[in-house]
Amino acid sequence: MDRLFHTATEQEIKSGEITDVYFIRDKKILEAKGIRKQVLGETVAHGLPQSWPWAVFAGVEEVAHLYENVDVDVDTLDEGTLFKAEDVVLTVGGIYTDFAVYETAMLGLICQASGIATRAAKCKLAAGERQVISFGARRMHPALSPMIERNAYIGGCDGVAVTKSAELIGIQPSGTMPHALILVFEDQVAAFKAFDEVIDPSVKRVALIDTFEDEKFGALTAIRALGDHLYAVRLDTPASRRGNFLKIMQEVRWELDLRGFKNVKIFASGGLDDEKIAHLNEYADAYGVGTYISSAPVVDFSFDLIQVSGKPFAKRGKMSGAKQLWRCERCLTSELTPKDEKPAEPCICGGEWVAMLKPLVRAGKIVRDLPTAKEIREYVLYQLGQLKKIL
Ligand SMILES: [Zn+2]
C-alpha cells in the first residue's frame, strides 16, 4: 500500500496515468507504425441529464492545468458559460499520440464539475436573492471536497461549509451549529448561550431549533436564549416529523413576528432541491443544500475526432470539421458554424452573435487569464439573470 486514501495524486493525473488502457494501446500501435498525424477533437454532450434545458460548463481551470506543457492547442468556452446539448464546449488539437492518454482525465474533470455547477445554479435560480449554502461535501470522498464546493460556489451557491474548500476559493466558510452540540450540552438554551459566548462575534448566531422540541417553541427558546443576538433560526426538521414543512415555517415566522423579531431569519436545510426551494421561498430566507448538489448527475460529455491531417473526418453520427459556437448574448440562443464562418443572419431577437470557443492553451502554454471563482460565479449569476428575463 503506497497511499492512505484511494485517490490519484496530482502527479499521476498530470503524467497521464489516469487513463483507460485502450489509449495506451492506441498510442503504442500508432508509435510502432510511425504514425504521427495532426488531429482535432471536440467535446460535446449529446444530451443533458434529466432533460436539463441548459447546464453550466465547469472544470476549465483544471483542464488548463492538465494540458499545460502538453504540446496541444485547446479552445474552450469560458468557465461558467451556460450551454445546451450539442454545443461544442472544448476542442483539442495536436499530434494524436501526444495527447490521447489525457482524454479520460479531461472528461472526468469537466463532466463532474459541470453537473455540480448546474445543480447549484438551479438551486440559486430557484432561491433568487435568498442565500444557498453548500452543505453536501460530506456525501462525497473528502479528497473531492474542494472540487465539489468550488463548483457549487461558481454555480451560484453563496457559501460552502468545509473550511479547506472555502480557503481555496478565498471565502469564509459558512455554517451554523450541529445537533451534536445541543445533545452534548443536553440543553438547548445552554448550547445557544455557550455558542454566543465562545464564538467570534463576526459569526452570525443561527440557532438550530429542531433537536428536542417543536420548531415553533424552539424558535421561542432561541429568542429567550439569545435575544437580540439571534440572527436566524435553522429548521433541519427530520423527514419523519416534517409533515407540511412550509406550514411549520409559517408558524415560526408568525411567532417570531408577533414578538417583534421580524428581522430574525429562517434558514432551512435537509433534503432540499430546487423544486422544494421554490415551494419554501415564501417563508425561508436561506437554504443549506447537501446531497442534491454534491451528488449531481455528471454531464455525459464525449470527445471525438472531427478532423484528421487537416481534413474534416469523423465517425458516423458526428458532424466533421472544426466549428465555432456562436451565442446570442441577449437571448442565449446558440448556433454552430464551420470554424471560419459566422451565422448568416442576426439572431431572430435582434441580438449580436458572439464567438464562444476561445484559445485556452497554445502549444502547451496557458494563453488565457484564468478568472477567480468569484468572477466565474458572477458570470454564472449574470447569465441566470438573462435566463430569468427570457423565461
Ligand atoms: Zn437572440
Short mmCIF file of C-alpha atoms and ligand atoms in Angstrom, two decimals:
data_model
loop_
_atom_site.label_atom_id
_atom_site.label_comp_id
_atom_site.label_asym_id
_atom_site.label_seq_id
_atom_site.Cartn_x
_atom_site.Cartn_y
_atom_site.Cartn_z
CA MET A 1 0.00 0.00 0.00
CA ASP A 2 1.59 3.26 -1.06
CA ARG A 3 -1.23 5.59 -0.03
CA LEU A 4 -3.68 6.11 2.78
CA PHE A 5 -6.64 7.05 0.59
CA HIS A 6 -7.77 5.63 -2.73
CA THR A 7 -7.21 8.75 -4.77
CA ALA A 8 -4.80 9.66 -7.55
CA THR A 9 -2.02 12.16 -6.90
CA GLU A 10 -1.75 15.37 -8.92
CA GLN A 11 1.43 13.92 -10.45
CA GLU A 12 -0.35 10.75 -11.58
CA ILE A 13 -3.08 12.80 -13.27
CA LYS A 14 -0.56 15.18 -14.86
CA SER A 15 1.58 12.35 -16.21
CA GLY A 16 -1.39 10.68 -17.92
CA GLU A 17 -1.52 7.64 -15.63
CA ILE A 18 -5.23 8.12 -15.02
CA THR A 19 -6.15 6.82 -18.44
CA ASP A 20 -8.16 3.98 -19.93
CA VAL A 21 -5.80 1.24 -21.06
CA TYR A 22 -7.07 1.36 -24.63
CA PHE A 23 -5.47 4.78 -25.08
CA ILE A 24 -2.10 3.31 -24.05
CA ARG A 25 -2.52 0.52 -26.62
CA ASP A 26 -3.74 3.04 -29.20
CA LYS A 27 -0.60 5.12 -28.68
CA LYS A 28 1.69 2.07 -28.71
CA ILE A 29 0.30 0.85 -32.05
CA LEU A 30 0.49 4.27 -33.74
CA GLU A 31 4.04 4.82 -32.44
CA ALA A 32 5.12 1.34 -33.58
CA LYS A 33 3.84 2.18 -37.07
CA GLY A 34 5.38 5.66 -37.02
CA ILE A 35 2.02 7.40 -37.47
CA ARG A 36 2.09 10.97 -36.16
CA LYS A 37 -0.99 12.72 -37.50
CA GLN A 38 -2.29 16.15 -36.65
CA VAL A 39 -5.88 15.80 -35.45
CA LEU A 40 -8.62 17.92 -33.94
CA GLY A 41 -11.20 16.56 -31.49
CA GLU A 42 -14.25 18.17 -29.95
CA THR A 43 -16.15 17.68 -26.72
CA VAL A 44 -19.94 17.68 -26.83
CA ALA A 45 -22.78 16.42 -24.65
CA HIS A 46 -25.39 14.92 -26.95
CA GLY A 47 -27.97 15.07 -24.19
CA LEU A 48 -28.11 16.55 -20.70
CA PRO A 49 -29.08 14.67 -17.53
CA GLN A 50 -32.80 14.59 -16.73
CA SER A 51 -33.55 16.65 -19.86
CA TRP A 52 -31.99 19.78 -18.36
CA PRO A 53 -32.57 22.60 -20.88
CA TRP A 54 -29.11 24.02 -20.11
CA ALA A 55 -26.05 23.32 -17.97
CA VAL A 56 -23.08 25.28 -16.58
CA PHE A 57 -19.71 24.49 -18.16
CA ALA A 58 -17.11 23.98 -15.43
CA GLY A 59 -13.69 22.44 -14.90
CA VAL A 60 -11.85 24.74 -17.33
CA GLU A 61 -9.13 25.82 -14.89
CA GLU A 62 -8.24 22.19 -14.16
CA VAL A 63 -8.31 21.34 -17.88
CA ALA A 64 -5.85 24.21 -18.49
CA HIS A 65 -3.52 22.72 -15.89
CA LEU A 66 -3.96 19.21 -17.31
CA TYR A 67 -2.84 20.29 -20.79
CA GLU A 68 -0.17 22.76 -19.65
CA ASN A 69 3.19 21.60 -21.06
CA VAL A 70 1.45 19.04 -23.34
CA ASP A 71 2.02 20.04 -26.97
CA VAL A 72 -1.60 20.78 -27.86
CA ASP A 73 -3.92 23.67 -28.68
CA VAL A 74 -7.11 23.83 -26.62
CA ASP A 75 -10.11 26.10 -27.21
CA THR A 76 -12.99 26.29 -24.74
CA LEU A 77 -16.00 28.25 -23.64
CA ASP A 78 -15.30 30.50 -20.66
CA GLU A 79 -15.71 28.64 -17.39
CA GLY A 80 -19.26 29.19 -16.13
CA THR A 81 -20.83 29.53 -19.59
CA LEU A 82 -24.36 28.16 -19.87
CA PHE A 83 -24.53 25.66 -22.72
CA LYS A 84 -27.02 23.25 -24.25
CA ALA A 85 -26.90 19.69 -25.59
CA GLU A 86 -24.96 19.55 -28.90
CA ASP A 87 -22.98 22.74 -28.18
CA VAL A 88 -19.24 22.22 -28.74
CA VAL A 89 -17.66 23.21 -25.42
CA LEU A 90 -13.99 22.33 -25.91
CA THR A 91 -11.62 21.32 -28.70
CA VAL A 92 -8.14 19.79 -28.53
CA GLY A 93 -5.78 19.83 -31.49
CA GLY A 94 -2.30 18.37 -31.87
CA ILE A 95 -0.43 15.19 -32.79
CA TYR A 96 -2.85 12.50 -31.64
CA THR A 97 -0.25 10.32 -29.88
CA ASP A 98 0.95 13.36 -27.85
CA PHE A 99 -2.37 13.79 -26.05
CA ALA A 100 -4.52 10.65 -26.45
CA VAL A 101 -3.87 9.46 -22.88
CA TYR A 102 -5.36 12.65 -21.37
CA GLU A 103 -8.89 12.08 -22.63
CA THR A 104 -10.02 10.10 -19.56
CA ALA A 105 -8.83 12.77 -17.13
CA MET A 106 -10.09 15.69 -19.25
CA LEU A 107 -13.61 14.27 -19.46
CA GLY A 108 -13.63 13.43 -15.76
CA LEU A 109 -12.66 16.99 -14.89
CA ILE A 110 -15.47 18.63 -16.86
CA CYS A 111 -18.27 16.02 -16.60
CA GLN A 112 -18.50 16.07 -12.80
CA ALA A 113 -17.70 19.77 -12.31
CA SER A 114 -20.37 20.79 -14.83
CA GLY A 115 -23.00 18.59 -13.17
CA ILE A 116 -22.33 20.08 -9.73
CA ALA A 117 -22.22 23.67 -11.00
CA THR A 118 -25.51 23.11 -12.84
CA ARG A 119 -27.35 21.73 -9.80
CA ALA A 120 -26.05 24.69 -7.75
CA ALA A 121 -27.24 27.12 -10.44
CA LYS A 122 -30.70 25.53 -10.44
CA CYS A 123 -30.92 25.98 -6.65
CA LYS A 124 -29.74 29.59 -6.86
CA LEU A 125 -32.15 30.34 -9.69
CA ALA A 126 -35.00 28.95 -7.55
CA ALA A 127 -33.85 30.80 -4.40
CA GLY A 128 -33.39 34.22 -6.04
CA GLU A 129 -31.96 36.68 -3.52
CA ARG A 130 -32.10 34.12 -0.70
CA GLN A 131 -28.77 32.56 0.24
CA VAL A 132 -27.90 28.99 -0.76
CA ILE A 133 -25.09 27.29 1.16
CA SER A 134 -23.39 24.09 0.01
CA PHE A 135 -23.59 21.51 2.81
CA GLY A 136 -23.03 18.30 0.87
CA ALA A 137 -19.26 17.72 0.84
CA ARG A 138 -19.77 15.01 3.49
CA ARG A 139 -21.55 12.79 0.99
CA MET A 140 -18.51 12.50 -1.24
CA HIS A 141 -14.88 11.41 -0.90
CA PRO A 142 -13.09 14.06 1.17
CA ALA A 143 -10.35 14.39 -1.46
CA LEU A 144 -13.04 15.82 -3.75
CA SER A 145 -14.43 18.34 -1.28
CA PRO A 146 -12.54 21.38 -2.67
CA MET A 147 -13.59 20.47 -6.23
CA ILE A 148 -17.23 19.91 -5.27
CA GLU A 149 -17.55 23.09 -3.26
CA ARG A 150 -15.70 25.26 -5.76
CA ASN A 151 -18.17 24.14 -8.41
CA ALA A 152 -21.14 24.57 -6.07
CA TYR A 153 -19.88 28.11 -5.44
CA ILE A 154 -19.25 29.05 -9.08
CA GLY A 155 -22.68 27.62 -9.95
CA GLY A 156 -24.22 30.20 -7.62
CA CYS A 157 -24.02 28.98 -4.01
CA ASP A 158 -23.35 31.91 -1.68
CA GLY A 159 -21.17 29.90 0.66
CA VAL A 160 -19.67 26.49 1.35
CA ALA A 161 -19.36 24.57 4.60
CA VAL A 162 -15.94 22.91 4.51
CA THR A 163 -13.08 25.04 5.84
CA LYS A 164 -10.40 23.93 3.35
CA SER A 165 -12.79 24.31 0.40
CA ALA A 166 -13.65 27.86 1.47
CA GLU A 167 -9.98 28.72 1.98
CA LEU A 168 -9.11 27.55 -1.55
CA ILE A 169 -11.97 29.59 -3.02
CA GLY A 170 -10.92 32.59 -0.93
CA ILE A 171 -14.11 33.00 1.10
CA GLN A 172 -15.12 32.43 4.73
CA PRO A 173 -16.73 29.03 5.41
CA SER A 174 -20.46 29.06 6.28
CA GLY A 175 -22.19 27.02 8.94
CA THR A 176 -24.45 27.06 11.95
CA MET A 177 -24.22 24.50 14.78
CA PRO A 178 -24.53 20.72 14.74
CA HIS A 179 -27.24 18.83 16.63
CA ALA A 180 -24.33 17.20 18.48
CA LEU A 181 -23.52 20.48 20.28
CA ILE A 182 -27.03 20.63 21.70
CA LEU A 183 -27.05 16.92 22.59
CA VAL A 184 -23.71 17.13 24.39
CA PHE A 185 -24.97 20.10 26.42
CA GLU A 186 -28.21 18.12 26.94
CA ASP A 187 -29.89 21.51 26.84
CA GLN A 188 -30.74 23.90 24.02
CA VAL A 189 -30.52 27.15 25.97
CA ALA A 190 -27.13 26.25 27.45
CA ALA A 191 -25.82 25.31 23.99
CA PHE A 192 -27.12 28.52 22.36
CA LYS A 193 -25.68 30.69 25.14
CA ALA A 194 -22.32 28.89 25.02
CA PHE A 195 -22.15 29.41 21.26
CA ASP A 196 -22.80 33.11 21.77
CA GLU A 197 -20.13 33.36 24.49
CA VAL A 198 -17.37 31.43 22.77
CA ILE A 199 -17.69 32.03 19.02
CA ASP A 200 -16.29 35.18 17.43
CA PRO A 201 -18.97 37.91 17.20
CA SER A 202 -18.42 38.16 13.42
CA VAL A 203 -20.13 34.75 13.07
CA LYS A 204 -23.90 35.09 12.76
CA ARG A 205 -25.89 33.44 15.55
CA VAL A 206 -28.07 30.83 13.87
CA ALA A 207 -29.91 28.64 16.37
CA LEU A 208 -30.74 25.09 15.34
CA ILE A 209 -34.23 24.65 16.76
CA ASP A 210 -35.44 21.16 15.95
CA THR A 211 -33.37 18.99 18.28
CA PHE A 212 -35.82 18.41 21.13
CA GLU A 213 -38.99 20.37 20.59
CA ASP A 214 -41.46 21.61 18.08
CA GLU A 215 -39.93 24.27 15.81
CA LYS A 216 -42.39 26.95 16.87
CA PHE A 217 -41.47 26.54 20.54
CA GLY A 218 -37.83 26.05 19.57
CA ALA A 219 -37.87 29.50 17.98
CA LEU A 220 -39.19 30.99 21.22
CA THR A 221 -36.45 29.16 23.16
CA ALA A 222 -33.86 30.66 20.80
CA ILE A 223 -35.23 34.16 21.43
CA ARG A 224 -35.10 33.54 25.16
CA ALA A 225 -31.51 32.34 24.99
CA LEU A 226 -30.04 34.84 22.54
CA GLY A 227 -32.40 37.83 22.43
CA ASP A 228 -31.10 40.47 20.03
CA HIS A 229 -28.04 38.38 19.19
CA LEU A 230 -30.24 35.88 17.34
CA TYR A 231 -29.69 36.27 13.58
CA ALA A 232 -31.67 33.27 12.34
CA VAL A 233 -33.31 30.05 13.36
CA ARG A 234 -32.45 26.93 11.41
CA LEU A 235 -35.03 24.24 10.72
CA ASP A 236 -33.46 20.90 9.82
CA THR A 237 -36.67 19.05 10.65
CA PRO A 238 -36.29 15.28 10.18
CA ALA A 239 -38.32 13.83 7.32
CA SER A 240 -40.30 11.65 9.77
CA ARG A 241 -41.54 14.79 11.58
CA ARG A 242 -41.83 17.12 8.64
CA GLY A 243 -45.46 16.90 7.61
CA ASN A 244 -46.03 20.26 5.96
CA PHE A 245 -42.62 21.99 6.14
CA LEU A 246 -43.98 25.24 4.70
CA LYS A 247 -46.73 25.37 7.32
CA ILE A 248 -44.19 24.79 10.10
CA MET A 249 -42.16 27.74 8.76
CA GLN A 250 -45.25 29.90 8.52
CA GLU A 251 -45.97 29.27 12.22
CA VAL A 252 -42.36 30.02 13.18
CA ARG A 253 -42.47 33.26 11.18
CA TRP A 254 -45.76 34.25 12.84
CA GLU A 255 -44.50 33.66 16.36
CA LEU A 256 -41.21 35.49 15.71
CA ASP A 257 -43.01 38.49 14.16
CA LEU A 258 -45.57 38.64 16.93
CA ARG A 259 -42.77 39.08 19.49
CA GLY A 260 -41.04 41.79 17.50
CA PHE A 261 -38.35 39.54 15.95
CA LYS A 262 -39.25 40.36 12.34
CA ASN A 263 -35.56 40.65 11.48
CA VAL A 264 -34.77 37.07 12.60
CA LYS A 265 -34.36 34.96 9.50
CA ILE A 266 -35.47 31.41 8.79
CA PHE A 267 -32.83 29.03 7.48
CA ALA A 268 -34.00 25.69 6.03
CA SER A 269 -31.98 22.55 5.40
CA GLY A 270 -32.46 18.81 4.99
CA GLY A 271 -33.09 17.04 1.68
CA LEU A 272 -33.67 20.24 -0.31
CA ASP A 273 -33.61 20.63 -4.08
CA ASP A 274 -34.57 23.41 -6.48
CA GLU A 275 -38.26 22.45 -6.54
CA LYS A 276 -38.52 22.37 -2.74
CA ILE A 277 -36.69 25.71 -2.56
CA ALA A 278 -39.22 27.33 -4.92
CA HIS A 279 -42.01 25.95 -2.70
CA LEU A 280 -40.44 27.25 0.56
CA ASN A 281 -39.43 30.72 -0.69
CA GLU A 282 -42.49 32.32 0.88
CA TYR A 283 -41.12 31.83 4.40
CA ALA A 284 -37.48 30.71 4.09
CA ASP A 285 -34.68 33.29 3.91
CA ALA A 286 -31.75 30.93 3.30
CA TYR A 287 -31.08 27.30 2.44
CA GLY A 288 -28.49 24.67 3.17
CA VAL A 289 -28.37 22.21 0.25
CA GLY A 290 -26.42 18.98 0.58
CA THR A 291 -26.65 15.79 -1.44
CA TYR A 292 -28.67 17.32 -4.27
CA ILE A 293 -25.67 19.42 -5.29
CA SER A 294 -22.72 17.27 -4.23
CA SER A 295 -24.10 14.10 -5.85
CA ALA A 296 -25.23 15.88 -9.02
CA PRO A 297 -25.51 13.71 -12.12
CA VAL A 298 -22.48 14.06 -14.37
CA VAL A 299 -22.81 15.74 -17.75
CA ASP A 300 -22.15 12.98 -20.25
CA PHE A 301 -19.55 14.72 -22.43
CA SER A 302 -17.79 12.71 -25.09
CA PHE A 303 -14.66 13.54 -27.06
CA ASP A 304 -14.48 12.67 -30.76
CA LEU A 305 -12.01 13.36 -33.53
CA ILE A 306 -13.58 15.53 -36.21
CA GLN A 307 -10.53 16.40 -38.31
CA VAL A 308 -7.52 14.26 -39.33
CA SER A 309 -4.47 15.68 -41.15
CA GLY A 310 -6.33 18.94 -41.66
CA LYS A 311 -9.32 17.31 -43.40
CA PRO A 312 -12.85 17.07 -41.94
CA PHE A 313 -13.20 13.43 -40.89
CA ALA A 314 -15.46 11.96 -38.20
CA LYS A 315 -17.21 8.74 -37.22
CA ARG A 316 -20.87 8.00 -38.01
CA GLY A 317 -23.23 10.20 -36.06
CA LYS A 318 -20.79 13.12 -35.69
CA MET A 319 -20.53 16.26 -37.79
CA SER A 320 -16.98 16.55 -39.13
CA GLY A 321 -14.73 19.57 -39.31
CA ALA A 322 -13.63 22.38 -36.99
CA LYS A 323 -16.51 24.50 -35.69
CA GLN A 324 -17.26 27.68 -33.82
CA LEU A 325 -20.06 28.03 -31.29
CA TRP A 326 -21.87 31.35 -31.57
CA ARG A 327 -24.21 32.64 -28.92
CA CYS A 328 -26.66 35.48 -28.89
CA GLU A 329 -25.76 37.46 -25.79
CA ARG A 330 -29.30 38.73 -25.46
CA CYS A 331 -31.40 35.54 -25.61
CA LEU A 332 -28.63 32.91 -25.15
CA THR A 333 -29.60 31.05 -28.34
CA SER A 334 -26.60 29.21 -29.77
CA GLU A 335 -25.61 28.15 -33.22
CA LEU A 336 -22.74 26.06 -34.62
CA THR A 337 -20.96 27.05 -37.83
CA PRO A 338 -17.85 25.83 -39.63
CA LYS A 339 -14.84 27.35 -37.84
CA ASP A 340 -14.25 30.31 -40.16
CA GLU A 341 -17.87 31.24 -40.78
CA LYS A 342 -20.46 33.25 -38.89
CA PRO A 343 -24.25 32.77 -38.81
CA ALA A 344 -25.59 34.38 -41.98
CA GLU A 345 -28.47 36.15 -40.28
CA PRO A 346 -28.57 38.06 -36.99
CA CYS A 347 -30.39 36.27 -34.14
CA ILE A 348 -34.18 36.48 -34.51
CA CYS A 349 -34.28 38.52 -31.28
CA GLY A 350 -32.01 41.11 -32.94
CA GLY A 351 -29.08 40.33 -30.60
CA GLU A 352 -25.42 40.05 -31.67
CA TRP A 353 -23.64 36.72 -32.19
CA VAL A 354 -20.54 36.26 -30.06
CA ALA A 355 -17.87 33.59 -30.73
CA MET A 356 -17.75 31.38 -27.61
CA LEU A 357 -14.85 28.98 -28.28
CA LYS A 358 -11.65 30.83 -27.41
CA PRO A 359 -8.00 29.78 -27.05
CA LEU A 360 -7.09 28.34 -23.64
CA VAL A 361 -3.81 26.57 -24.43
CA ARG A 362 -1.41 27.07 -27.35
CA ALA A 363 1.46 24.58 -27.77
CA GLY A 364 1.22 23.69 -24.09
CA LYS A 365 1.12 27.29 -22.78
CA ILE A 366 -1.94 28.66 -20.98
CA VAL A 367 -2.83 31.74 -23.03
CA ARG A 368 -5.95 32.92 -21.25
CA ASP A 369 -6.29 34.67 -17.90
CA LEU A 370 -7.93 32.20 -15.55
CA PRO A 371 -10.69 34.04 -13.67
CA THR A 372 -11.16 33.64 -9.93
CA ALA A 373 -14.00 31.51 -8.56
CA LYS A 374 -15.75 34.72 -7.56
CA GLU A 375 -15.55 36.12 -11.11
CA ILE A 376 -16.84 32.87 -12.61
CA ARG A 377 -19.74 32.88 -10.12
CA GLU A 378 -20.65 36.45 -11.09
CA TYR A 379 -20.66 35.42 -14.77
CA VAL A 380 -23.00 32.49 -13.95
CA LEU A 381 -25.32 34.76 -11.94
CA TYR A 382 -25.37 37.29 -14.80
CA GLN A 383 -26.48 34.56 -17.23
CA LEU A 384 -29.10 33.27 -14.78
CA GLY A 385 -30.44 36.82 -14.74
CA GLN A 386 -30.61 36.75 -18.55
CA LEU A 387 -32.43 33.41 -18.38
CA LYS A 388 -34.99 34.85 -15.96
CA LYS A 389 -35.75 37.62 -18.43
CA ILE A 390 -36.44 35.05 -21.17
CA LEU A 391 -38.46 32.60 -19.03
ZN ZN B 1 -31.11 36.30 -29.61
#
